[in-house]
Tab-separated table of C-alpha atoms in Angstrom:
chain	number	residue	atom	x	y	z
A	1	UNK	CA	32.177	-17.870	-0.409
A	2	UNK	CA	29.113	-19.592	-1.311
A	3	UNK	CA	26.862	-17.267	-3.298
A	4	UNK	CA	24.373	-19.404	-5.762
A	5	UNK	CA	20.891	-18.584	-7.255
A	6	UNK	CA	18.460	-21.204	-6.170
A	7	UNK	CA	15.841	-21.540	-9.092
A	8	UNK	CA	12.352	-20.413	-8.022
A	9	UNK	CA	10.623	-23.011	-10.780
A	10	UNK	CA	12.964	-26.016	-11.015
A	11	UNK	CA	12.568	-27.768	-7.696
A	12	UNK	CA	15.121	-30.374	-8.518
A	13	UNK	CA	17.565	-27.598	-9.392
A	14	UNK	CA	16.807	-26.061	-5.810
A	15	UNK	CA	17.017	-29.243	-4.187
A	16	UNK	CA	20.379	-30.378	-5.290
A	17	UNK	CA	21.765	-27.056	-4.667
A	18	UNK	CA	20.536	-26.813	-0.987
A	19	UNK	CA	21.980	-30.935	-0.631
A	20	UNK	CA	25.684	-29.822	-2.451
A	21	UNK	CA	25.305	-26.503	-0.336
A	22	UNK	CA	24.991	-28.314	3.271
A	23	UNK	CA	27.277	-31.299	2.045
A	24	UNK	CA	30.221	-29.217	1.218
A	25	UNK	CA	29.938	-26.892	4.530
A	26	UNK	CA	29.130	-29.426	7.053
A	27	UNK	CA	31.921	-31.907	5.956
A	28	UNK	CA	34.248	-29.367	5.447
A	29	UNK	CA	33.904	-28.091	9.051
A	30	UNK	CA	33.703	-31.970	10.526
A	31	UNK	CA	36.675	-33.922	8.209
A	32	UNK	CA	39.745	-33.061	6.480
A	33	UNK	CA	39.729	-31.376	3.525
A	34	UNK	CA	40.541	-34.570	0.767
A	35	UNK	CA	37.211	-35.881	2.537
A	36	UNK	CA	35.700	-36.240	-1.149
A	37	UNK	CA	38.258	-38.678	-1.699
A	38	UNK	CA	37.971	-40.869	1.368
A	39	UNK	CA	35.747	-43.920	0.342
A	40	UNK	CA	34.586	-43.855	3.992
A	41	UNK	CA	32.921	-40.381	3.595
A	42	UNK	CA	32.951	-39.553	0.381
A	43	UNK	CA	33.565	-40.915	-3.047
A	44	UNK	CA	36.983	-42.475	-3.110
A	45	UNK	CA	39.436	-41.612	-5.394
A	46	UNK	CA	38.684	-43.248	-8.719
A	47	UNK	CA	35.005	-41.285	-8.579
A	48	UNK	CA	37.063	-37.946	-7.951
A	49	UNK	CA	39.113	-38.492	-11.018
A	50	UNK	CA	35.925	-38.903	-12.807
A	51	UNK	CA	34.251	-35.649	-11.596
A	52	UNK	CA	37.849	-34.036	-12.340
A	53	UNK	CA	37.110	-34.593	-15.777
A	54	UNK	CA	33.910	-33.340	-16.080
A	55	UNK	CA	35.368	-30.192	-14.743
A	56	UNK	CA	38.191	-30.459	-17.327
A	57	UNK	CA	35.384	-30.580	-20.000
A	58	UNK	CA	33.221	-27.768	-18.701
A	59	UNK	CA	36.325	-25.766	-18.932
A	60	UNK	CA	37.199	-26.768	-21.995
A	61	UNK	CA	33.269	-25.506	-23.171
A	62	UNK	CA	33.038	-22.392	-21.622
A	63	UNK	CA	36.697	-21.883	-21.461
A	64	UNK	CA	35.574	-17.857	-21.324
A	65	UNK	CA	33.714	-18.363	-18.099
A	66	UNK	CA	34.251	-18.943	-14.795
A	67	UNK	CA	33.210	-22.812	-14.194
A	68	UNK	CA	32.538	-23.883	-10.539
A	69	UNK	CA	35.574	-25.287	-8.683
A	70	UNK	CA	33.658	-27.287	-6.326
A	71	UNK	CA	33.754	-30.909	-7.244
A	72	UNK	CA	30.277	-31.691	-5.989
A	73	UNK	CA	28.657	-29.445	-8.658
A	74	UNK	CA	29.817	-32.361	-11.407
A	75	UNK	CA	28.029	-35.126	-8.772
A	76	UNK	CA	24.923	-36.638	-9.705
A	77	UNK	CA	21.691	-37.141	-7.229
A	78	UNK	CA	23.174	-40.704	-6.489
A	79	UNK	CA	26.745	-39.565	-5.319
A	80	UNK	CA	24.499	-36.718	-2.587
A	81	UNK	CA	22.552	-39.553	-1.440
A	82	UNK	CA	25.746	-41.659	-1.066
A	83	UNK	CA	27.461	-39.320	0.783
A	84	UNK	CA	24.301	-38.065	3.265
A	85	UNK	CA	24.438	-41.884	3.784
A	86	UNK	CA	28.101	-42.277	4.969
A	87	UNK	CA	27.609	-39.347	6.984
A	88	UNK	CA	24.730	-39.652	8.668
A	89	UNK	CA	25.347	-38.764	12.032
A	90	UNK	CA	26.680	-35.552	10.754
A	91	UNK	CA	23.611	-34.254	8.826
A	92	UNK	CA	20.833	-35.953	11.536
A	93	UNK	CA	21.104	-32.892	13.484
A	94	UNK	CA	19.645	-30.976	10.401
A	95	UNK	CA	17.261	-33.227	8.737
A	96	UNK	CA	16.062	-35.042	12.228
A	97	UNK	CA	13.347	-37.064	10.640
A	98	UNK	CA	15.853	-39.126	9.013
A	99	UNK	CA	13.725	-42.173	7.736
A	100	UNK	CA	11.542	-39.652	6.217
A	101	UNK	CA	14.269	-37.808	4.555
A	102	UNK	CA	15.935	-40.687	3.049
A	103	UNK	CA	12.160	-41.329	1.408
A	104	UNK	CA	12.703	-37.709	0.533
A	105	UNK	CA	15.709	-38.375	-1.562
A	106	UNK	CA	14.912	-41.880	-3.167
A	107	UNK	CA	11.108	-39.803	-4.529
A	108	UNK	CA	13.570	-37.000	-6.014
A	109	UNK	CA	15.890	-39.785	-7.719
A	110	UNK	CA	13.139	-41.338	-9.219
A	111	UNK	CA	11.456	-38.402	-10.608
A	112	UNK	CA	14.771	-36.693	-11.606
A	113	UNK	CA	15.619	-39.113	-14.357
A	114	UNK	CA	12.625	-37.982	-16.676
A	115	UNK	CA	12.362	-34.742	-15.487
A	116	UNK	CA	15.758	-33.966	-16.647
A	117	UNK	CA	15.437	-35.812	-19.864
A	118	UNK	CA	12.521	-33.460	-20.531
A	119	UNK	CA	9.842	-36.118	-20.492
A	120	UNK	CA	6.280	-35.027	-18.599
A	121	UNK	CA	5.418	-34.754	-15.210
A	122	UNK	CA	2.796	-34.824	-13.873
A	123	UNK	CA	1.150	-32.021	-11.961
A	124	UNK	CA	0.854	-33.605	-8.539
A	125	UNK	CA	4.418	-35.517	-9.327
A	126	UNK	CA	5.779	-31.194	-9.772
A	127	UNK	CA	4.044	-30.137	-6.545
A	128	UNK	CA	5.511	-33.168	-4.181
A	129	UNK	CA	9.009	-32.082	-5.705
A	130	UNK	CA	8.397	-28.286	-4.422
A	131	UNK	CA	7.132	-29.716	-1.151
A	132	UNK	CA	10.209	-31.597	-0.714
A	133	UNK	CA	12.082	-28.510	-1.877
A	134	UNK	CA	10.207	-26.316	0.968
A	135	UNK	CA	10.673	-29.494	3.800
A	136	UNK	CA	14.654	-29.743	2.819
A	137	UNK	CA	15.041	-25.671	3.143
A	138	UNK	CA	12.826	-25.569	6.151
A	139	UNK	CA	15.229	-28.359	7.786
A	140	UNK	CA	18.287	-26.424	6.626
A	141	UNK	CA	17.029	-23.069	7.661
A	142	UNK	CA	15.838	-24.251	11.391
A	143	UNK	CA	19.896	-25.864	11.831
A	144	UNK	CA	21.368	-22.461	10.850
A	145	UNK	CA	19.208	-20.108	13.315
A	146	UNK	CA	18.974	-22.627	16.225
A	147	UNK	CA	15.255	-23.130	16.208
A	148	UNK	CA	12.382	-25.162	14.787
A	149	UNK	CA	10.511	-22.030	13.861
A	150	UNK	CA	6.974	-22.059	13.314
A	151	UNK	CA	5.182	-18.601	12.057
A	152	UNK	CA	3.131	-17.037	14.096
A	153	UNK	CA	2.118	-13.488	12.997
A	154	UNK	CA	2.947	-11.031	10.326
A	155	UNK	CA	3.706	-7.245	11.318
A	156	UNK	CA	3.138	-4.853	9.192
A	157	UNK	CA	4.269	-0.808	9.178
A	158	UNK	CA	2.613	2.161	7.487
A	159	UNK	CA	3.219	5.854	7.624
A	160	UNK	CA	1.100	8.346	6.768
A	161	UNK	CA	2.885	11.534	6.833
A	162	UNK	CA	1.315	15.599	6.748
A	163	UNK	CA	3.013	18.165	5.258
A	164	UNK	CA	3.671	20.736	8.189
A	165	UNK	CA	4.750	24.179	6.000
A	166	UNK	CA	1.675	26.884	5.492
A	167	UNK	CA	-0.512	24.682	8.315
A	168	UNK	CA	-0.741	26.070	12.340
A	169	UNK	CA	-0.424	23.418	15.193
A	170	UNK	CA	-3.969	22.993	16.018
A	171	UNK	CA	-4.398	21.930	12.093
A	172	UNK	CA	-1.670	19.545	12.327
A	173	UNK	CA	-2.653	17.871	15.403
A	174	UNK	CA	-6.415	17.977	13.849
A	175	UNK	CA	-4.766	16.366	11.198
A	176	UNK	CA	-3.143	13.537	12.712
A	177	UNK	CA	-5.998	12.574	14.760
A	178	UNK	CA	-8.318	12.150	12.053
A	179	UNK	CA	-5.974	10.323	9.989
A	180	UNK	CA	-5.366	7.314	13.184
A	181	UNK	CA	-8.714	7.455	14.018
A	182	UNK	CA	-9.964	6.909	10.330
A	183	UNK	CA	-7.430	3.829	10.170
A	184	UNK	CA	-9.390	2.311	12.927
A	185	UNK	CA	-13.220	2.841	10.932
A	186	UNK	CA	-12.244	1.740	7.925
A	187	UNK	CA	-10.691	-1.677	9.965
A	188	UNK	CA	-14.108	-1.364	12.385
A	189	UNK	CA	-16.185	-1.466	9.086
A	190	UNK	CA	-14.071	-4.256	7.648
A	191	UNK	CA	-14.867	-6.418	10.703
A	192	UNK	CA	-18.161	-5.860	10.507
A	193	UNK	CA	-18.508	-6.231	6.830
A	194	UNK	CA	-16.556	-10.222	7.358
A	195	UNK	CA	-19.502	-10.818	9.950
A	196	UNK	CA	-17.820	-9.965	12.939
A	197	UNK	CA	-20.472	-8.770	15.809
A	198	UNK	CA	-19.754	-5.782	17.050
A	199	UNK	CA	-19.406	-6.847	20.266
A	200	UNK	CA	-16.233	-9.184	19.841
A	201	UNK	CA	-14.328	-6.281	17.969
A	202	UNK	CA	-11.993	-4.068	21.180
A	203	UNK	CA	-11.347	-0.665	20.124
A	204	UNK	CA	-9.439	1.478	22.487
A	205	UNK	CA	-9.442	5.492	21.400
A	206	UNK	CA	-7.207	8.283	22.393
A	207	UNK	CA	-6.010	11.862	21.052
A	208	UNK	CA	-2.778	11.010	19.718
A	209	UNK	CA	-3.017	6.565	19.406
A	210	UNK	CA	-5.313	3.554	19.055
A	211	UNK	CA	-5.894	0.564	18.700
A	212	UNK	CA	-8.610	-2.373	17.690
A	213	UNK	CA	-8.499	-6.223	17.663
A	214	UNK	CA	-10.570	-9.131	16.078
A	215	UNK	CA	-10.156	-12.521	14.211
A	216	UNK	CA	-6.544	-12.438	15.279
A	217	UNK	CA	-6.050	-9.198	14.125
A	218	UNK	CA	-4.684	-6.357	16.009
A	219	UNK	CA	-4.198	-2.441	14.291
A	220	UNK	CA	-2.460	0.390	16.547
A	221	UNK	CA	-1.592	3.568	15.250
A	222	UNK	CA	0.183	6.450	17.229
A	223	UNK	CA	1.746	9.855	16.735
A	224	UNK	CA	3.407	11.861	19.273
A	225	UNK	CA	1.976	14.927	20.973
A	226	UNK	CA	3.412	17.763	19.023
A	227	UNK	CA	2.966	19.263	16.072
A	228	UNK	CA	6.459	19.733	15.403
A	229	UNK	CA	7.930	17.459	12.068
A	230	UNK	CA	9.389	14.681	12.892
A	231	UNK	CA	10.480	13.459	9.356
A	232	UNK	CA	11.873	15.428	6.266
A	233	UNK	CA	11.621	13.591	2.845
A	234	UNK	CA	13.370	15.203	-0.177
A	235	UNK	CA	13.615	18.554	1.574
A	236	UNK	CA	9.958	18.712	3.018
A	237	UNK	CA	8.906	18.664	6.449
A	238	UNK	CA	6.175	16.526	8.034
A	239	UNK	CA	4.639	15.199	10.827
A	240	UNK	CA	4.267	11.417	10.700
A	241	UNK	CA	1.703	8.661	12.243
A	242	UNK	CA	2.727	5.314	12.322
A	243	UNK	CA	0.039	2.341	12.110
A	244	UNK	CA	1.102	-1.218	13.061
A	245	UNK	CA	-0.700	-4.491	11.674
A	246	UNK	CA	-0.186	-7.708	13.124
A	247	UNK	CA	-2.217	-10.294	11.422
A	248	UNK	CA	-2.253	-13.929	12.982
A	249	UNK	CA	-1.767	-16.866	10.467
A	250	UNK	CA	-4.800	-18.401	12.743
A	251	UNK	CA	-7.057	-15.657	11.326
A	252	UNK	CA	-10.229	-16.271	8.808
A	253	UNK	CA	-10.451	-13.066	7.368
A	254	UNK	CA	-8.567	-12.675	3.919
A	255	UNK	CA	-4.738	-10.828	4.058
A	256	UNK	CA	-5.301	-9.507	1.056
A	257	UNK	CA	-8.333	-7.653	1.397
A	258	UNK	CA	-7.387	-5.986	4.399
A	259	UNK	CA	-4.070	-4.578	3.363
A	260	UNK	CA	-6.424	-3.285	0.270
A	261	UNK	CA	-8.895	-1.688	3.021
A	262	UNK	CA	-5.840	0.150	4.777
A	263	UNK	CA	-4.903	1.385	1.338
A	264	UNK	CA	-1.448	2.365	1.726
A	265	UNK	CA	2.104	0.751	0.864
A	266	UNK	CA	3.963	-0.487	4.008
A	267	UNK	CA	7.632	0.348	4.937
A	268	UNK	CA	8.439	-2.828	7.115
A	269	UNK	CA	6.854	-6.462	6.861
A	270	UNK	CA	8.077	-8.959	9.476
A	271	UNK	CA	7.582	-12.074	10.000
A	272	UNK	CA	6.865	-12.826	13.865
A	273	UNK	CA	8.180	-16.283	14.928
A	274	UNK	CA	8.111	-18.835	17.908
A	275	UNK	CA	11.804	-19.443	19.146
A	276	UNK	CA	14.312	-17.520	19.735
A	277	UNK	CA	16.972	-17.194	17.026
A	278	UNK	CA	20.847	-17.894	17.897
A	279	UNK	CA	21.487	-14.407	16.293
A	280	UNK	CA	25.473	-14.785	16.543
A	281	UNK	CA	25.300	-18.580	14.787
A	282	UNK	CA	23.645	-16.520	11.864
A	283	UNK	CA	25.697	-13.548	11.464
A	284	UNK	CA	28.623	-15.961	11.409
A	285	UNK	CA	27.200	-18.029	8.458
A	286	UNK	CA	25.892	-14.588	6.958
A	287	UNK	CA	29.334	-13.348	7.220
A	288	UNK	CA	31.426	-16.730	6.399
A	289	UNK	CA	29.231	-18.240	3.610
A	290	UNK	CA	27.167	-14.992	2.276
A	291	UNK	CA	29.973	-12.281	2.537
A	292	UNK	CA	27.709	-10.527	4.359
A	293	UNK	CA	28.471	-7.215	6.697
A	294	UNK	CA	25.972	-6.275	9.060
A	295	UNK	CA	25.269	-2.812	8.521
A	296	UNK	CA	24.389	-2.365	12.654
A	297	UNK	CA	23.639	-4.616	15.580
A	298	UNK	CA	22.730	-4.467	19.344
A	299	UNK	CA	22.888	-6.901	22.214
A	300	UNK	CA	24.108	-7.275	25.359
A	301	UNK	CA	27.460	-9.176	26.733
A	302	UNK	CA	30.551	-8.525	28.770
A	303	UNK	CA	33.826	-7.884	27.283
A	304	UNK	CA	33.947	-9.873	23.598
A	305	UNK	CA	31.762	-12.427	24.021
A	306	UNK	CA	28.585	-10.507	23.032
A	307	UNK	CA	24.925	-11.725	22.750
A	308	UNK	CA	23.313	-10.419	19.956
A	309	UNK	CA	19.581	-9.438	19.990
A	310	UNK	CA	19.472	-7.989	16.735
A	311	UNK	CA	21.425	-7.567	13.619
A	312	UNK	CA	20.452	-5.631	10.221
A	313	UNK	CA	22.036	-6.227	6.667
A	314	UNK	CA	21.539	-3.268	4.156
A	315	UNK	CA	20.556	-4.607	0.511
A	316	UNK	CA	21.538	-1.678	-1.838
A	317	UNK	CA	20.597	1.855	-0.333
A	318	UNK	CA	16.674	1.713	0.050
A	319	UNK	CA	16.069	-2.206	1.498
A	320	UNK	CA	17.195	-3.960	5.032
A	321	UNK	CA	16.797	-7.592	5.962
A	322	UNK	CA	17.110	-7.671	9.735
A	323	UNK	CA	16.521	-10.404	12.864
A	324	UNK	CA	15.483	-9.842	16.504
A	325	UNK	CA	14.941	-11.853	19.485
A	326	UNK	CA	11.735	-9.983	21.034
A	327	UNK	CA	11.922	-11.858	24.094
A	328	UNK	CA	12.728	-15.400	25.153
A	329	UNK	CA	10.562	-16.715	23.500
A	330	UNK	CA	9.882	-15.074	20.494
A	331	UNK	CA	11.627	-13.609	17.601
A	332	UNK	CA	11.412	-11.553	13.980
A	333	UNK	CA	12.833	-11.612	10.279
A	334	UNK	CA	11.749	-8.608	8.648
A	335	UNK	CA	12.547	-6.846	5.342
A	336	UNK	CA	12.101	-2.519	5.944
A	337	UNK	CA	12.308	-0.109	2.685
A	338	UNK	CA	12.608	3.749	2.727
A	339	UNK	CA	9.522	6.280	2.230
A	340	UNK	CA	9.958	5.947	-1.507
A	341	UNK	CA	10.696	2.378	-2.080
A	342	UNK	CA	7.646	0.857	0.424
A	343	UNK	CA	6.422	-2.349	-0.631
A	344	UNK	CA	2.969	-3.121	-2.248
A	345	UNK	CA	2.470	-6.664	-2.355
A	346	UNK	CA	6.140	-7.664	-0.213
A	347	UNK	CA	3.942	-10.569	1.755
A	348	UNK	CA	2.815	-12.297	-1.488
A	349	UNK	CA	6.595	-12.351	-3.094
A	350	UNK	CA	8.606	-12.578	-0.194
A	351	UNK	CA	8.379	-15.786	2.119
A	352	UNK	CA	10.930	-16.035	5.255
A	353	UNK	CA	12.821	-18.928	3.560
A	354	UNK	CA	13.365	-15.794	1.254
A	355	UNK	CA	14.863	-13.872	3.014
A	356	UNK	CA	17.208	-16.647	5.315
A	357	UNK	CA	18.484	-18.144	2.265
A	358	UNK	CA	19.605	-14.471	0.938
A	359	UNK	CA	21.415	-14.403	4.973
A	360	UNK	CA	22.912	-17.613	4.341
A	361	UNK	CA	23.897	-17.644	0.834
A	362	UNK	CA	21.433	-19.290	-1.204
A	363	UNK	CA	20.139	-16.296	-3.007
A	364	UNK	CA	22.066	-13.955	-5.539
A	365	UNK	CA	21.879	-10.383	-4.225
A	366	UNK	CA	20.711	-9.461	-7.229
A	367	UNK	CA	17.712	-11.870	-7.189
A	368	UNK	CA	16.997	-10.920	-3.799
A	369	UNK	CA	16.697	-7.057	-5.569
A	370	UNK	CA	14.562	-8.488	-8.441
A	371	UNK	CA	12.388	-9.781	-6.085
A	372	UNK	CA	12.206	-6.772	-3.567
A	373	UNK	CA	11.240	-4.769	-6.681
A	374	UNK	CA	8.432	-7.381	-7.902
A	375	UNK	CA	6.614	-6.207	-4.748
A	376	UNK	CA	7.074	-2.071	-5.037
């Protein structure tokens, strides 16, 4: 099982590990397993003995730990490059700009030597490295789901919830139409405060929903007809009404100040994509590579060879990282928290390479938690 932190400040570090990562699972699906020692696609044999010994010596040093029994973790940048090069038409499928990627990996050999000697970098030479970083995972994550995603939208979803006991129906209905329709003002007034005419803001109103749309923003909130609770947290009763955000990444207005204007932690943020995810390829990596069980999934199918249109992984008790196909042509990646762990600033901490490299390995668990709980 592959299971390794990826550093969040050392580029370099994150870029070797996603290269050794893809290496050692593509070739060890498409050659024997002695590959490494094959001169024609890996390293021949006199190079193995040398990376044996490096493992003999790390064991030797932290003889009580547990020291990496994958060869390629002793390699340097030049043996990945070799052995991308030998097997090129096994890793073009992933990183399909090859030309580019090979300048990719001759920029990260040249600024890896003083970088890991501890001599200075300069700023611009730091962000190309995390660039590259980003390009390589991008190129890595689009192979395992099946798709050249691009982002379109972000969803958000907020409760507000009214505490039924001592209160009559006509004061929790009263209730839960003020509370919608005061979502929608407070977004109305936004608008207009950004300099949006009144005109090209749609508001549609109801008793128990609504909705309103501008700068590639769209707000709906509903709650259902009755005043009967529909939710009981910690032993209380309430009625709940649910607002939906979807903010488009083609959108002028400021993220930040809007989520400030709804005033209210969220309990789901999604990230809305176009393509359509190959949702069994990725619960078979998430199971195969990440040790991951899905803690429920839907589809459709006929006898065992089901489709999947969605799949959910529980992270502890309070946090799920799930994927859905919406339609045919789009689909979701979305992280959703309980009532008392909703998420404050989850869209500044958590990207969507987040949360496919925790599905496919490259995160620690208990990173993925620390970063979940950055965002509370």
């Amino acid at each position: 099982m592959r299971n390794i932190l990826i550093s969040q400040v050392d580029p370099i570090q994150k870029i070797e590990t996603l290269l050794r990562n893809i290496i050692s699972e593509v070739l060890a699906q498409k050659l024997s397993p002695n590959w490494l020692q094959d001169p024609k696609h890996g390293l021949g044999a006199d190079r193995v003995k040398e990376l044996q010994k490096k493992q003999k010596e790390e064991e030797g040093r932290r003889y009580t730990k547990l020291i990496d029994q994958d060869l390629l973790a002793y390699t340097d940048f030049g043996d990945l490059r070799e052995i991308l090069d030998k097997n090129k038409k096994f890793f073009e499928p992933i990183f399909k700009d090859w030309d580019t990627f090979k300048v990719y990996l001759k920029k990260v050999e040249y600024l890896r030597n003083p970088a890991k000697h501890h001599r200075f970098l300069y700023d611009y030479e730091i962000l190309l490295l995390q660039g590259i970083a980003g390009e390589i995972e991008d190129n890595i994550n689009a192979w395992y789901i099946g798709t050249r995603f691009q982002i379109k939208k972000y969803r958000f979803n907020f409760f507000e919830y009214i505490p039924t006991e001592g209160k009559n129906e006509e004061q929790i209905l009263k209730l839960s139409k003020a509370i919608g329709k005061n979502w929608i003002e407070k977004m109305n007034n936004f608008f207009r405060d950004q300099g949006i005419e009144q005109s090209a803001i749609k508001v549609q109103e109801g008793d128990f929903k609504g909705s309103i749309s501008a700068a590639h923003i769209r707000a709906q909130w509903q709650t259902s007809p009755s005043a009967h609770p529909n939710s009981n947290i910690g032993g209380i009763h309430y009625k709940s009404i649910e607002l939906k955000l979807w903010y488009s990444l083609n959108s002028p207005l400021n993220l930040d100040e809007l989520i400030e204007i709804i005033n209210k932690k969220y309990f789901l943020f999604a990230f809305e994509l176009d393509g359509r995810i190959d949702i069994n390829r990725l619960m078979n990596i998430a199971e195969n590579i990440a040790g991951l069980k899905p803690s429920s999934a839907g589809g459709t199918g006929k006898n065992d060879n089901i489709i999947y249109g969605r799949v959910e992984y529980g992270i502890a008790t309070f946090w799920i990282i799930g994927v859905s196909n919406i339609d045919q042509k789009t689909s979701e990646i979305y992280i959703q928290a309980n009532d008392k762990f909703s998420f404050k600033t989850a869209h500044k901490v958590i990207t969507f390479g987040t949360l496919l490299s925790y599905l496919t390995g490259n995160i620690l668990r208990r990173v993925m938690i620390s970063l979940i709980k950055s965002s509370l």
